[in-house]
Short mmCIF file of C-alpha atoms in Angstrom, two decimals:
data_model
loop_
_atom_site.label_atom_id
_atom_site.label_comp_id
_atom_site.label_asym_id
_atom_site.label_seq_id
_atom_site.Cartn_x
_atom_site.Cartn_y
_atom_site.Cartn_z
CA MET A 26 24.15 -2.46 1.36
CA HIS A 27 20.51 -1.74 0.64
CA GLU A 28 19.86 -5.27 -0.54
CA THR A 29 21.10 -6.61 2.82
CA GLU A 30 19.07 -4.15 4.83
CA GLN A 31 15.77 -4.93 3.14
CA HIS A 32 16.05 -8.67 3.77
CA GLU A 33 16.84 -8.40 7.47
CA ILE A 34 14.10 -9.68 9.76
CA THR A 35 14.33 -7.77 12.98
CA LEU A 36 12.33 -8.31 16.14
CA SER A 37 10.83 -4.88 15.64
CA LYS A 38 9.60 -5.82 12.14
CA ILE A 39 8.10 -9.04 13.46
CA PHE A 40 6.21 -7.22 16.22
CA GLN A 41 5.05 -4.56 13.77
CA ALA A 42 3.76 -7.22 11.41
CA LEU A 43 2.00 -9.05 14.20
CA LEU A 44 0.49 -5.85 15.54
CA ARG A 45 -0.69 -4.83 12.10
CA LYS A 46 -2.40 -8.18 11.51
CA PHE A 47 -3.38 -8.88 15.11
CA TYR A 48 -7.02 -9.21 14.13
CA ILE A 49 -6.09 -12.26 12.02
CA ILE A 50 -4.58 -13.96 15.07
CA LEU A 51 -7.70 -13.13 17.09
CA ILE A 52 -10.00 -14.53 14.40
CA ALA A 53 -7.83 -17.66 14.04
CA VAL A 54 -7.82 -18.23 17.81
CA PHE A 55 -11.58 -17.71 18.04
CA VAL A 56 -12.40 -20.03 15.17
CA ALA A 57 -9.89 -22.70 16.28
CA ALA A 58 -11.18 -22.60 19.86
CA ILE A 59 -14.72 -23.16 18.70
CA ALA A 60 -13.67 -25.91 16.27
CA GLY A 61 -11.44 -27.58 18.85
CA GLY A 62 -14.08 -27.40 21.55
CA ALA A 63 -16.72 -28.84 19.27
CA PHE A 64 -14.36 -31.57 18.12
CA GLY A 65 -13.46 -32.50 21.71
CA TYR A 66 -17.06 -32.51 22.83
CA ILE A 67 -18.33 -34.56 19.88
CA GLN A 68 -15.48 -37.06 20.19
CA ASN A 69 -16.20 -37.73 23.86
CA ARG A 70 -19.92 -37.14 24.11
CA GLY A 71 -21.76 -40.23 25.38
CA LYS A 72 -18.56 -42.25 25.63
CA ASP A 73 -18.78 -43.19 29.27
CA VAL A 74 -16.13 -45.50 30.62
CA TYR A 75 -17.09 -47.81 33.47
CA GLY A 76 -14.63 -49.41 35.78
CA ALA A 77 -13.40 -50.25 39.22
CA THR A 78 -10.19 -51.06 41.02
CA THR A 79 -10.05 -53.82 43.58
CA LYS A 80 -7.15 -54.50 45.89
CA PHE A 81 -6.07 -57.90 47.17
CA LYS A 82 -3.91 -58.36 50.22
CA ILE A 83 -1.44 -61.20 49.95
CA SER A 84 -0.32 -62.68 53.21
CA VAL A 85 1.37 -65.82 54.45
CA VAL A 86 -0.38 -67.98 57.02
CA SER A 87 1.08 -70.96 58.84
CA GLN A 88 -0.51 -74.00 60.25
CA LEU A 89 1.10 -75.35 63.37
CA ALA A 90 1.91 -78.99 63.16
CA GLY A 91 -0.89 -81.11 64.40
CA SER A 92 -3.15 -78.13 64.91
CA GLN A 93 -6.10 -76.95 62.89
CA GLU A 94 -5.42 -73.28 63.67
CA THR A 95 -3.65 -70.98 61.30
CA GLN A 96 -1.86 -67.83 62.16
CA ALA A 97 -0.39 -65.03 60.14
CA VAL A 98 3.35 -65.05 59.81
CA ASN A 99 5.30 -61.97 59.10
CA HIS A 100 6.72 -62.58 55.74
CA THR A 101 7.42 -60.40 52.75
CA TYR A 102 7.39 -61.74 49.23
CA SER A 103 10.07 -60.40 47.04
CA GLU A 104 9.26 -57.59 44.59
CA THR A 105 10.40 -59.86 41.76
CA LEU A 106 7.87 -62.47 42.75
CA LEU A 107 5.01 -59.99 42.79
CA SER A 108 6.13 -58.63 39.46
CA MET A 109 6.24 -62.14 37.98
CA ILE A 110 2.75 -63.07 39.15
CA THR A 111 1.19 -59.87 37.81
CA ASP A 112 2.97 -60.37 34.49
CA GLU A 113 1.65 -63.90 34.33
CA MET A 114 -1.90 -62.77 34.94
CA ALA A 115 -1.58 -60.20 32.19
CA GLN A 116 -0.73 -62.95 29.69
CA GLU A 117 -3.20 -64.22 27.14
CA ALA A 118 -2.99 -67.73 28.60
CA PHE A 119 -4.29 -66.60 32.00
CA VAL A 120 -7.17 -64.74 30.36
CA GLN A 121 -8.07 -67.69 28.16
CA GLU A 122 -7.78 -70.40 30.80
CA LYS A 123 -8.98 -68.64 33.94
CA VAL A 124 -10.85 -65.43 33.24
CA LEU A 125 -12.92 -66.37 30.19
CA PRO A 126 -14.45 -69.57 31.67
CA GLU A 127 -15.50 -67.61 34.75
CA LEU A 128 -16.75 -64.71 32.65
CA ALA A 129 -18.80 -67.11 30.50
CA LYS A 130 -20.90 -67.96 33.55
CA THR A 131 -22.42 -64.47 33.68
CA TYR A 132 -21.69 -62.99 30.29
CA GLN A 133 -22.29 -64.50 26.90
CA ILE A 134 -19.05 -64.91 24.95
CA PRO A 135 -18.26 -67.02 21.91
CA GLN A 136 -16.49 -70.28 22.55
CA TYR A 137 -13.13 -71.19 21.12
CA ASP A 138 -13.58 -73.13 17.90
CA GLU A 139 -10.57 -74.43 16.00
CA ASN A 140 -12.60 -74.79 12.84
CA ASN A 141 -14.04 -71.30 13.04
CA PRO A 142 -11.38 -68.92 14.35
CA GLU A 143 -13.32 -65.94 13.00
CA ASN A 144 -16.26 -66.42 15.39
CA GLY A 145 -15.19 -63.48 17.56
CA PHE A 146 -13.52 -65.45 20.34
CA PHE A 147 -10.17 -63.86 19.81
CA ASP A 148 -11.74 -60.41 19.70
CA VAL A 149 -13.25 -61.02 23.15
CA LEU A 150 -9.95 -62.45 24.34
CA ALA A 151 -8.09 -59.32 23.24
CA LEU A 152 -10.82 -57.11 24.72
CA VAL A 153 -10.68 -58.81 28.07
CA GLN A 154 -6.89 -58.78 28.08
CA SER A 155 -6.84 -55.03 27.39
CA SER A 156 -9.61 -54.32 29.90
CA ILE A 157 -7.70 -55.60 32.92
CA LYS A 158 -4.65 -53.93 34.37
CA TYR A 159 -2.56 -55.27 37.25
CA SER A 160 -0.25 -53.49 39.59
CA PHE A 161 1.36 -54.42 42.88
CA ASP A 162 2.32 -52.68 46.08
CA HIS A 163 5.40 -54.08 47.77
CA LYS A 164 6.15 -53.09 51.34
CA VAL A 165 7.73 -54.79 54.31
CA ASN A 166 5.22 -57.24 55.80
CA SER A 167 2.58 -56.00 53.38
CA ASN A 168 1.97 -57.25 49.87
CA ALA A 169 -0.94 -56.18 47.74
CA ILE A 170 -2.02 -56.53 44.14
CA SER A 171 -4.46 -54.13 42.55
CA VAL A 172 -6.63 -55.11 39.63
CA SER A 173 -8.35 -52.45 37.55
CA VAL A 174 -11.17 -53.16 35.17
CA ARG A 175 -12.21 -50.68 32.43
CA SER A 176 -14.88 -50.94 29.75
CA THR A 177 -17.35 -48.82 27.88
CA ASP A 178 -19.96 -51.57 28.40
CA LYS A 179 -21.29 -51.39 31.94
CA ASP A 180 -22.60 -54.99 32.04
CA PHE A 181 -19.38 -56.34 30.63
CA ALA A 182 -17.39 -54.38 33.21
CA LYS A 183 -19.57 -55.76 36.01
CA ALA A 184 -19.20 -59.37 34.79
CA LEU A 185 -15.46 -58.91 34.32
CA LEU A 186 -15.03 -57.53 37.84
CA SER A 187 -16.95 -60.43 39.31
CA SER A 188 -14.80 -62.89 37.35
CA VAL A 189 -11.61 -61.18 38.42
CA LYS A 190 -12.63 -61.28 42.06
CA VAL A 191 -12.94 -65.05 41.79
CA VAL A 192 -10.01 -66.08 39.62
CA VAL A 193 -7.30 -63.75 40.86
CA PRO A 194 -7.29 -64.85 44.54
CA GLU A 195 -7.48 -68.49 43.45
CA TYR A 196 -4.62 -68.15 41.06
CA ILE A 197 -2.44 -66.28 43.52
CA GLU A 198 -3.08 -68.72 46.33
CA GLU A 199 -2.29 -71.65 44.04
CA ASN A 200 0.73 -70.29 42.36
CA MET A 201 2.58 -68.07 44.79
CA ILE A 202 5.71 -69.96 45.74
CA ARG A 203 5.45 -71.03 49.34
CA PRO A 204 8.28 -70.33 51.76
CA GLN A 205 10.11 -73.47 52.62
CA ASP A 206 8.41 -75.52 55.37
CA LYS A 207 10.43 -75.92 58.50
CA THR A 208 11.39 -79.52 59.23
CA VAL A 209 12.91 -80.93 62.40
CA ASP A 210 14.83 -84.15 63.02
CA LEU A 211 13.17 -86.46 65.51
CA SER A 212 14.98 -88.73 68.00
CA ASP A 213 13.88 -91.82 66.12
CA GLY A 214 15.85 -90.65 63.15
CA THR A 215 12.87 -89.38 61.14
CA THR A 216 11.97 -85.83 60.17
CA LYS A 217 8.74 -83.93 60.63
CA VAL A 218 7.33 -80.77 59.14
CA VAL A 219 6.73 -78.49 62.03
CA LEU A 220 5.31 -75.48 60.26
CA SER A 221 3.43 -75.42 57.04
CA TYR A 222 3.01 -72.16 55.21
CA HIS A 223 0.62 -71.13 52.49
CA THR A 224 -0.47 -67.94 50.73
CA ARG A 225 -3.74 -66.24 51.42
CA CYS A 226 -5.21 -63.65 49.08
CA GLN A 227 -8.06 -61.58 50.41
CA GLU A 228 -9.98 -58.71 48.87
CA LEU A 229 -9.20 -55.56 50.76
CA THR A 230 -11.54 -53.03 49.23
CA LEU A 231 -15.22 -53.08 48.50
CA SER A 232 -15.25 -52.26 44.81
CA TYR A 233 -18.16 -51.69 42.50
CA ILE A 234 -18.48 -50.58 38.90
CA LYS A 235 -19.02 -46.86 38.36
CA THR A 236 -18.50 -44.23 35.68
CA ILE A 237 -14.90 -43.18 35.83
CA ASN A 238 -14.93 -40.42 33.23
CA ALA A 239 -17.80 -38.25 34.42
CA GLY A 240 -17.57 -34.78 32.81
CA GLN A 241 -14.92 -35.94 30.40
CA ALA A 242 -16.72 -34.44 27.39
CA THR A 243 -16.60 -30.98 28.99
CA THR A 244 -12.99 -31.43 30.06
CA GLU A 245 -11.99 -32.61 26.59
CA MET A 246 -13.92 -29.74 25.05
CA ILE A 247 -12.01 -27.18 27.10
CA LYS A 248 -8.70 -28.98 26.62
CA ASN A 249 -9.16 -29.23 22.85
CA ALA A 250 -10.31 -25.62 22.62
CA ILE A 251 -7.17 -24.45 24.42
CA ILE A 252 -4.85 -26.66 22.36
CA PHE A 253 -6.49 -25.69 19.07
CA ALA A 254 -6.49 -22.00 19.97
CA PHE A 255 -2.83 -22.08 20.96
CA GLY A 256 -1.92 -23.97 17.78
CA ALA A 257 -3.92 -21.55 15.65
CA ALA A 258 -2.27 -18.56 17.31
CA VAL A 259 1.19 -19.97 16.63
CA ILE A 260 0.36 -20.95 13.04
CA ALA A 261 -1.29 -17.59 12.34
CA ALA A 262 1.66 -15.70 13.81
CA VAL A 263 4.18 -17.70 11.78
CA ALA A 264 2.08 -17.30 8.63
CA ILE A 265 1.80 -13.55 9.22
CA ILE A 266 5.55 -13.22 9.68
CA ILE A 267 6.34 -15.30 6.58
CA LEU A 268 3.76 -13.58 4.41
CA ASP A 269 4.72 -10.17 5.67
CA ASN A 270 8.36 -10.84 4.89
CA ALA A 271 7.44 -12.16 1.46
CA ASP A 272 5.11 -9.25 0.71
CA THR A 273 7.09 -6.65 -1.17
CA ARG A 274 4.23 -4.29 -1.79
CA VAL A 275 4.86 -0.63 -1.10
CA ARG A 276 4.05 0.18 2.52
CA ASP A 277 6.61 2.31 4.20
CA SER A 278 7.96 5.45 2.48
CA GLU A 279 11.31 5.31 4.24
CA LYS A 280 11.85 1.68 3.37
CA LEU A 281 10.81 2.40 -0.23
CA ALA A 282 13.37 5.20 -0.49
CA GLN A 283 16.03 2.81 0.76
CA VAL A 284 15.08 0.02 -1.61
CA LEU A 285 14.74 2.23 -4.69
CA ASP A 286 17.61 4.56 -3.83
CA VAL A 287 15.53 7.57 -4.91
CA PRO A 288 13.71 10.03 -2.66
CA VAL A 289 10.00 9.72 -1.90
CA LEU A 290 8.73 13.15 -2.87
CA ALA A 291 5.24 12.86 -1.41
CA SER A 292 2.74 10.52 0.16
CA ILE A 293 -0.64 11.46 -1.19
CA PRO A 294 -3.84 10.29 0.52
CA LYS A 295 -6.64 8.45 -1.19
CA MET A 296 -8.26 10.67 -3.78
CA GLN A 297 -11.34 10.37 -5.88
CA ASP A 298 -10.97 7.80 -8.66
CA VAL A 299 -10.33 9.56 -11.96
CA LYS A 300 -11.95 6.70 -13.89
CA THR A 301 -15.27 6.79 -12.09
CA THR A 302 -15.65 10.49 -11.43
CA HIS A 303 -16.04 13.52 -13.62
CA SER A 304 -14.71 17.06 -13.36
CA PRO A 305 -16.05 19.97 -15.39
CA ILE A 306 -13.96 22.01 -17.81
CA MET A 307 -14.13 25.80 -18.08
CA ASN A 308 -15.59 27.81 -20.89
CA LYS A 309 -14.07 30.87 -22.55
CA ASN A 310 -15.56 33.11 -19.89
CA GLY A 311 -13.72 31.20 -17.19
CA GLU A 312 -16.89 29.56 -15.86
CA LYS A 313 -17.18 25.86 -15.19
CA GLU A 314 -19.22 23.94 -17.74
CA GLU A 315 -21.54 21.21 -16.57
CA MET B 18 -11.82 27.35 8.32
CA LYS B 19 -10.71 30.86 7.48
CA PHE B 20 -7.56 30.27 9.46
CA TRP B 21 -6.76 27.12 7.51
CA ASN B 22 -7.44 28.77 4.19
CA LYS B 23 -5.14 31.60 5.17
CA LEU B 24 -2.42 29.21 6.35
CA LEU B 25 -2.68 26.90 3.38
CA LYS B 26 -2.74 29.69 0.84
CA LYS B 27 0.39 31.26 2.28
CA GLY B 28 2.64 28.32 1.45
CA LEU B 29 6.30 27.75 2.26
CA HIS B 30 7.63 29.47 -0.84
CA GLY B 31 5.10 32.21 -0.72
CA GLU B 32 3.32 30.71 -3.74
CA PRO B 33 -0.36 30.13 -2.98
CA ILE B 34 -1.75 26.72 -3.67
CA ASN B 35 -5.22 26.25 -5.16
CA VAL B 36 -6.90 25.05 -1.95
CA GLU B 37 -10.40 25.02 -3.44
CA GLU B 38 -9.36 22.28 -5.85
CA MET B 39 -7.98 20.04 -3.08
CA GLU B 40 -9.97 17.31 -1.40
CA SER B 41 -8.41 17.37 2.06
CA PHE B 42 -5.80 18.89 4.31
CA GLU B 43 -3.55 15.86 3.86
CA GLN B 44 -3.80 16.08 0.09
CA THR B 45 -3.05 19.78 0.12
CA GLU B 46 0.04 19.27 2.27
CA ALA B 47 1.23 16.32 0.22
CA LEU B 48 0.90 18.24 -3.04
CA ARG B 49 2.54 21.28 -1.53
CA ASN B 50 5.40 19.01 -0.55
CA LEU B 51 5.63 17.61 -4.06
CA LYS B 52 5.43 21.07 -5.55
CA ILE B 53 8.32 22.27 -3.38
CA TYR B 54 10.43 19.25 -4.27
CA ILE B 55 9.84 19.80 -7.98
CA SER B 56 10.52 23.52 -7.63
CA VAL B 57 13.84 22.78 -5.91
CA LEU B 58 14.90 19.91 -8.12
CA LEU B 59 13.90 21.66 -11.36
CA ALA B 60 14.61 25.25 -10.41
CA GLN B 61 13.36 27.80 -12.90
CA LYS B 62 15.61 30.59 -13.94
CA GLU B 63 14.35 34.17 -14.03
CA GLY B 64 12.61 34.72 -17.35
CA GLY B 65 13.50 31.22 -18.39
CA LYS B 66 11.37 28.53 -19.95
CA GLY B 67 8.86 26.45 -18.09
CA THR B 68 9.66 23.07 -16.66
CA SER B 69 8.11 19.78 -17.65
CA VAL B 70 7.37 16.79 -15.46
CA LEU B 71 6.49 13.31 -16.65
CA CYS B 72 4.16 11.33 -14.39
CA ALA B 73 4.90 7.65 -14.93
CA SER B 74 4.04 4.39 -13.22
CA SER B 75 4.63 0.67 -13.64
CA TYR B 76 1.06 -0.39 -14.16
CA SER B 77 -2.39 1.16 -14.37
CA ASP B 78 -4.53 1.93 -11.31
CA GLU B 79 -1.58 3.27 -9.36
CA GLY B 80 -3.00 6.81 -9.11
CA LYS B 81 -0.98 8.32 -11.93
CA SER B 82 -3.76 10.32 -13.59
CA GLY B 83 -5.17 11.47 -10.24
CA VAL B 84 -1.76 12.70 -9.09
CA ALA B 85 -1.09 14.34 -12.46
CA ILE B 86 -4.39 16.26 -12.36
CA ALA B 87 -3.93 17.30 -8.71
CA LEU B 88 -0.30 18.26 -9.38
CA ALA B 89 -1.27 20.36 -12.41
CA LYS B 90 -3.84 22.21 -10.34
CA ALA B 91 -1.42 22.61 -7.46
CA MET B 92 1.35 23.98 -9.68
CA SER B 93 -0.80 26.59 -11.34
CA THR B 94 -1.10 30.00 -9.73
CA LYS B 95 -2.35 33.38 -10.93
CA LYS B 96 1.07 34.14 -12.31
CA LYS B 97 2.11 30.66 -13.37
CA THR B 98 0.15 28.62 -15.82
CA CYS B 99 0.24 24.89 -16.12
CA VAL B 100 -0.74 22.52 -18.88
CA LEU B 101 -1.57 18.87 -18.39
CA ILE B 102 -1.11 16.61 -21.42
CA ASP B 103 -2.88 13.29 -21.63
CA THR B 104 -0.22 11.28 -23.42
CA ASP B 105 -1.98 7.96 -22.77
CA LEU B 106 -3.19 7.77 -26.35
CA ARG B 107 -4.68 4.32 -25.82
CA LYS B 108 -6.93 4.79 -22.79
CA GLY B 109 -6.98 8.51 -22.03
CA PHE B 110 -8.51 8.35 -18.59
CA THR B 111 -7.66 11.98 -17.87
CA SER B 112 -9.45 13.16 -21.01
CA ALA B 113 -12.46 11.03 -20.10
CA HIS B 114 -12.47 12.45 -16.57
CA PHE B 115 -12.96 15.93 -18.00
CA GLY B 116 -15.39 14.74 -20.63
CA ALA B 117 -12.91 15.73 -23.32
CA ASP B 118 -12.22 12.38 -24.90
CA ASP B 119 -14.18 13.25 -28.03
CA ARG B 120 -12.48 16.56 -28.50
CA PRO B 121 -9.50 17.08 -30.82
CA GLY B 122 -6.33 16.52 -28.86
CA LEU B 123 -2.69 15.53 -28.82
CA CYS B 124 -2.96 12.83 -31.46
CA ASP B 125 -4.72 15.16 -33.89
CA TYR B 126 -2.13 17.88 -33.25
CA LEU B 127 0.78 15.50 -33.79
CA LEU B 128 -0.81 14.39 -37.05
CA GLY B 129 -0.97 18.04 -38.08
CA GLN B 130 -4.72 18.16 -38.31
CA VAL B 131 -5.33 20.92 -35.75
CA THR B 132 -3.51 23.83 -34.10
CA LEU B 133 -2.44 24.12 -30.48
CA GLU B 134 -5.26 26.53 -29.75
CA ASP B 135 -7.76 23.95 -30.97
CA VAL B 136 -6.60 21.34 -28.47
CA LEU B 137 -6.18 23.43 -25.32
CA VAL B 138 -9.00 23.00 -22.80
CA GLN B 139 -9.15 25.04 -19.61
CA ILE B 140 -9.90 22.85 -16.58
CA ALA B 141 -9.16 25.30 -13.78
CA PRO B 142 -7.91 28.89 -13.45
CA SER B 143 -4.45 28.93 -15.04
CA THR B 144 -4.66 25.19 -15.69
CA TYR B 145 -5.11 23.68 -19.14
CA LEU B 146 -5.52 20.23 -20.54
CA ILE B 147 -4.53 18.77 -23.86
CA PRO B 148 -6.74 15.70 -24.26
CA ARG B 149 -5.53 12.61 -26.08
CA GLY B 150 -7.64 13.28 -29.20
CA SER B 151 -8.33 10.64 -31.82
CA SER B 152 -7.06 7.13 -31.29
CA THR B 153 -4.02 5.91 -33.19
CA PRO B 154 -2.36 2.53 -33.73
CA TYR B 155 1.10 4.17 -33.47
CA PRO B 156 1.23 6.00 -30.15
CA TYR B 157 4.94 5.41 -29.51
CA GLU B 158 5.91 6.63 -32.97
CA LEU B 159 3.82 9.76 -32.58
CA LEU B 160 5.12 10.53 -29.09
CA GLY B 161 8.70 9.90 -30.11
CA GLY B 162 8.48 12.00 -33.30
CA GLU B 163 9.88 15.45 -34.04
CA LYS B 164 6.46 17.03 -33.86
CA MET B 165 6.19 16.00 -30.22
CA GLN B 166 9.60 17.52 -29.44
CA GLU B 167 8.52 20.75 -31.11
CA LEU B 168 5.32 20.74 -29.08
CA ALA B 169 7.25 20.17 -25.85
CA THR B 170 9.50 23.15 -26.60
CA LEU B 171 6.49 25.25 -27.57
CA LEU B 172 4.58 24.41 -24.40
CA LYS B 173 7.58 25.19 -22.16
CA GLU B 174 7.78 28.62 -23.75
CA ARG B 175 4.13 29.25 -23.21
CA PHE B 176 3.44 27.61 -19.85
CA SER B 177 5.31 27.68 -16.57
CA TYR B 178 4.73 23.95 -15.94
CA VAL B 179 4.04 21.12 -18.35
CA ILE B 180 2.76 17.88 -16.82
CA TYR B 181 2.71 14.73 -18.93
CA ASP B 182 0.27 12.05 -17.82
CA SER B 183 1.61 8.89 -19.44
CA ALA B 184 0.63 5.29 -20.09
CA PRO B 185 1.98 2.66 -17.67
CA ILE B 186 5.60 1.72 -18.42
CA GLY B 187 5.21 -1.93 -17.37
CA VAL B 188 2.49 -2.45 -19.96
CA VAL B 189 3.38 -0.26 -22.96
CA SER B 190 6.47 1.66 -24.05
CA ASP B 191 4.75 4.97 -24.92
CA ALA B 192 5.98 6.81 -21.83
CA LEU B 193 9.60 5.94 -22.65
CA ALA B 194 9.38 8.15 -25.72
CA LEU B 195 8.62 11.10 -23.42
CA ALA B 196 11.39 10.34 -20.92
CA PRO B 197 14.12 12.32 -22.71
CA ILE B 198 11.74 15.21 -23.47
CA ALA B 199 10.63 15.86 -19.88
CA ASP B 200 12.90 17.82 -17.54
CA GLY B 201 12.06 15.50 -14.69
CA THR B 202 10.16 12.29 -14.13
CA VAL B 203 8.07 11.37 -11.14
CA VAL B 204 7.26 7.70 -10.65
CA ILE B 205 3.90 7.09 -9.01
CA CYS B 206 3.05 3.95 -7.09
CA ARG B 207 0.13 3.03 -4.88
CA GLN B 208 0.49 2.01 -1.26
CA LYS B 209 -0.39 -1.64 -0.54
CA VAL B 210 -0.91 -2.25 -4.27
CA SER B 211 2.34 -1.61 -6.19
CA TYR B 212 5.28 -3.93 -5.69
CA GLU B 213 8.68 -2.52 -4.85
CA GLY B 214 10.29 -4.67 -7.56
CA ASP B 215 7.95 -3.29 -10.23
CA VAL B 216 8.65 0.28 -9.19
CA LYS B 217 12.37 -0.40 -9.28
CA LYS B 218 12.10 -1.92 -12.75
CA ALA B 219 10.17 1.12 -13.97
CA ILE B 220 12.81 3.47 -12.55
CA ASN B 221 15.65 1.50 -14.13
CA LYS B 222 13.84 1.46 -17.44
CA LEU B 223 13.28 5.22 -17.30
CA LYS B 224 16.91 5.86 -16.37
CA PHE B 225 18.03 3.72 -19.28
CA PHE B 226 15.97 5.97 -21.56
CA LYS B 227 17.77 9.06 -20.20
CA ALA B 228 14.96 10.15 -17.91
CA ASN B 229 15.80 12.45 -15.01
CA VAL B 230 14.04 10.53 -12.25
CA LEU B 231 13.28 13.02 -9.49
CA GLY B 232 11.72 10.54 -7.11
CA VAL B 233 8.68 8.53 -6.20
CA VAL B 234 5.20 9.62 -5.18
CA VAL B 235 3.19 7.18 -3.12
CA SER B 236 -0.52 7.49 -3.74
CA GLY B 237 -3.49 6.05 -1.84
CA CYS B 238 -1.78 6.47 1.52
CA ASP B 239 -3.69 5.80 4.71
CA PHE B 240 -3.54 8.91 6.89
CA LYS B 241 -6.02 7.65 9.47
CA HIS B 242 -3.53 7.67 12.34
CA SER B 243 -1.02 10.14 10.97
CA GLN B 244 0.21 13.33 12.55
CA HIS B 245 -1.58 15.24 9.77
CA VAL B 246 -4.92 14.25 11.22
CA VAL B 247 -3.83 15.00 14.78
CA TYR B 248 -2.48 18.37 13.73
CA ALA B 249 -5.54 19.25 11.66
CA LYS B 250 -7.88 18.43 14.54
CA LYS B 251 -6.06 20.65 17.06
#
């Protein structure tokens, strides 16, 4: 009976243990918050990220037969088509064949060399590929593709954005599948294309490279401080509960009486240490001797 | 202060406690409590012999000697005398505390070299000490011998209370020789220091050696936020 009772962990015991050692939780939270904040700040200090997002409108224009004028035609590309073209542009082949040659005009990059594959070309290729993100916006009569550029190197980001602004519209205009041209049968038995459609890709937004993570070091510092403090509080609380449960030192008289099955006769306060102090004895006259 | 002295001296059983020898209100009350328990558990008959209490503990530094000294002083009154025997023949901290470690003591008496009168040292009014005396390589044999039993009987005839301050049970076996001699045994442990398992082992060991374990005394208790302090301040 007693053995069972002493090993029970009740909510009350947990709270008592936490309350008793609350200062440990406070210290752990304080230390962890400082450590976490410092870690977050140091990790993100001076690591500015530059970037920009530019949006291209994709529309269909038609040229009337025999006329030099073009006019916009209400037409919506399918979502699948937009998805396919963005996926294609995210491929390594697009970056290697289109983006890198354009980028090489303004930014110095190593050239592809079969005999020397370790010359850094593939590193740049991977960097460029990971620095550009594509997304599309598909609505009725309105198709748009957004291209985001991100880099920790401001000049590189600028050059990449310029390259993207050139190659993306070209690629889209060349490769977007055109709606079928309308043909009519003439009286002489021949056919003639009445309407000719093609895709136009125009930049919608005026984008320029800017710092996109301003104040990130401070934000990360606060975020890390909170996360670390919370983690430390939880770990400290769990450790206190485990250690308190494992600690079988004498603390509570009532519990001791239960565990030992003998009464606790008295709880005596701290007294002077017999080993380090001295008390006088009495002489035959009943007086204390020094 | 006069009020407290009056109240403390009165006592529950009408037996005054030696307040001057106590360090604090909490200590006085705790020892009074212990005294009452011992008085009830080992009730003396009218005109009967004195009672003996063995103070034991699992290990050293658990407050055994301190409690034994304080208990001896608390038990003694004008009418009732008490003798404290330092049976820790190896270390003898109690004897050293009173500066009596170089005096003839228990060991010398058990070896038949001195008389009882030679070894008795008065440490307080109505309170006496028998120091450990000379050192010996056979403490258990001496404490478990016939001479020790004779001494125990003699002391109970002469003193109202006999308190044995023993060596720690978890370290040496000396105290076990005294277990059957003493009328009751009090196991002392220190709060936040002693382990429950060690105290339990000590009690089981004492019971195995036919000791009458009266209970446990917890020493070194923190009374900072206790009702004693609140009550004393009112």
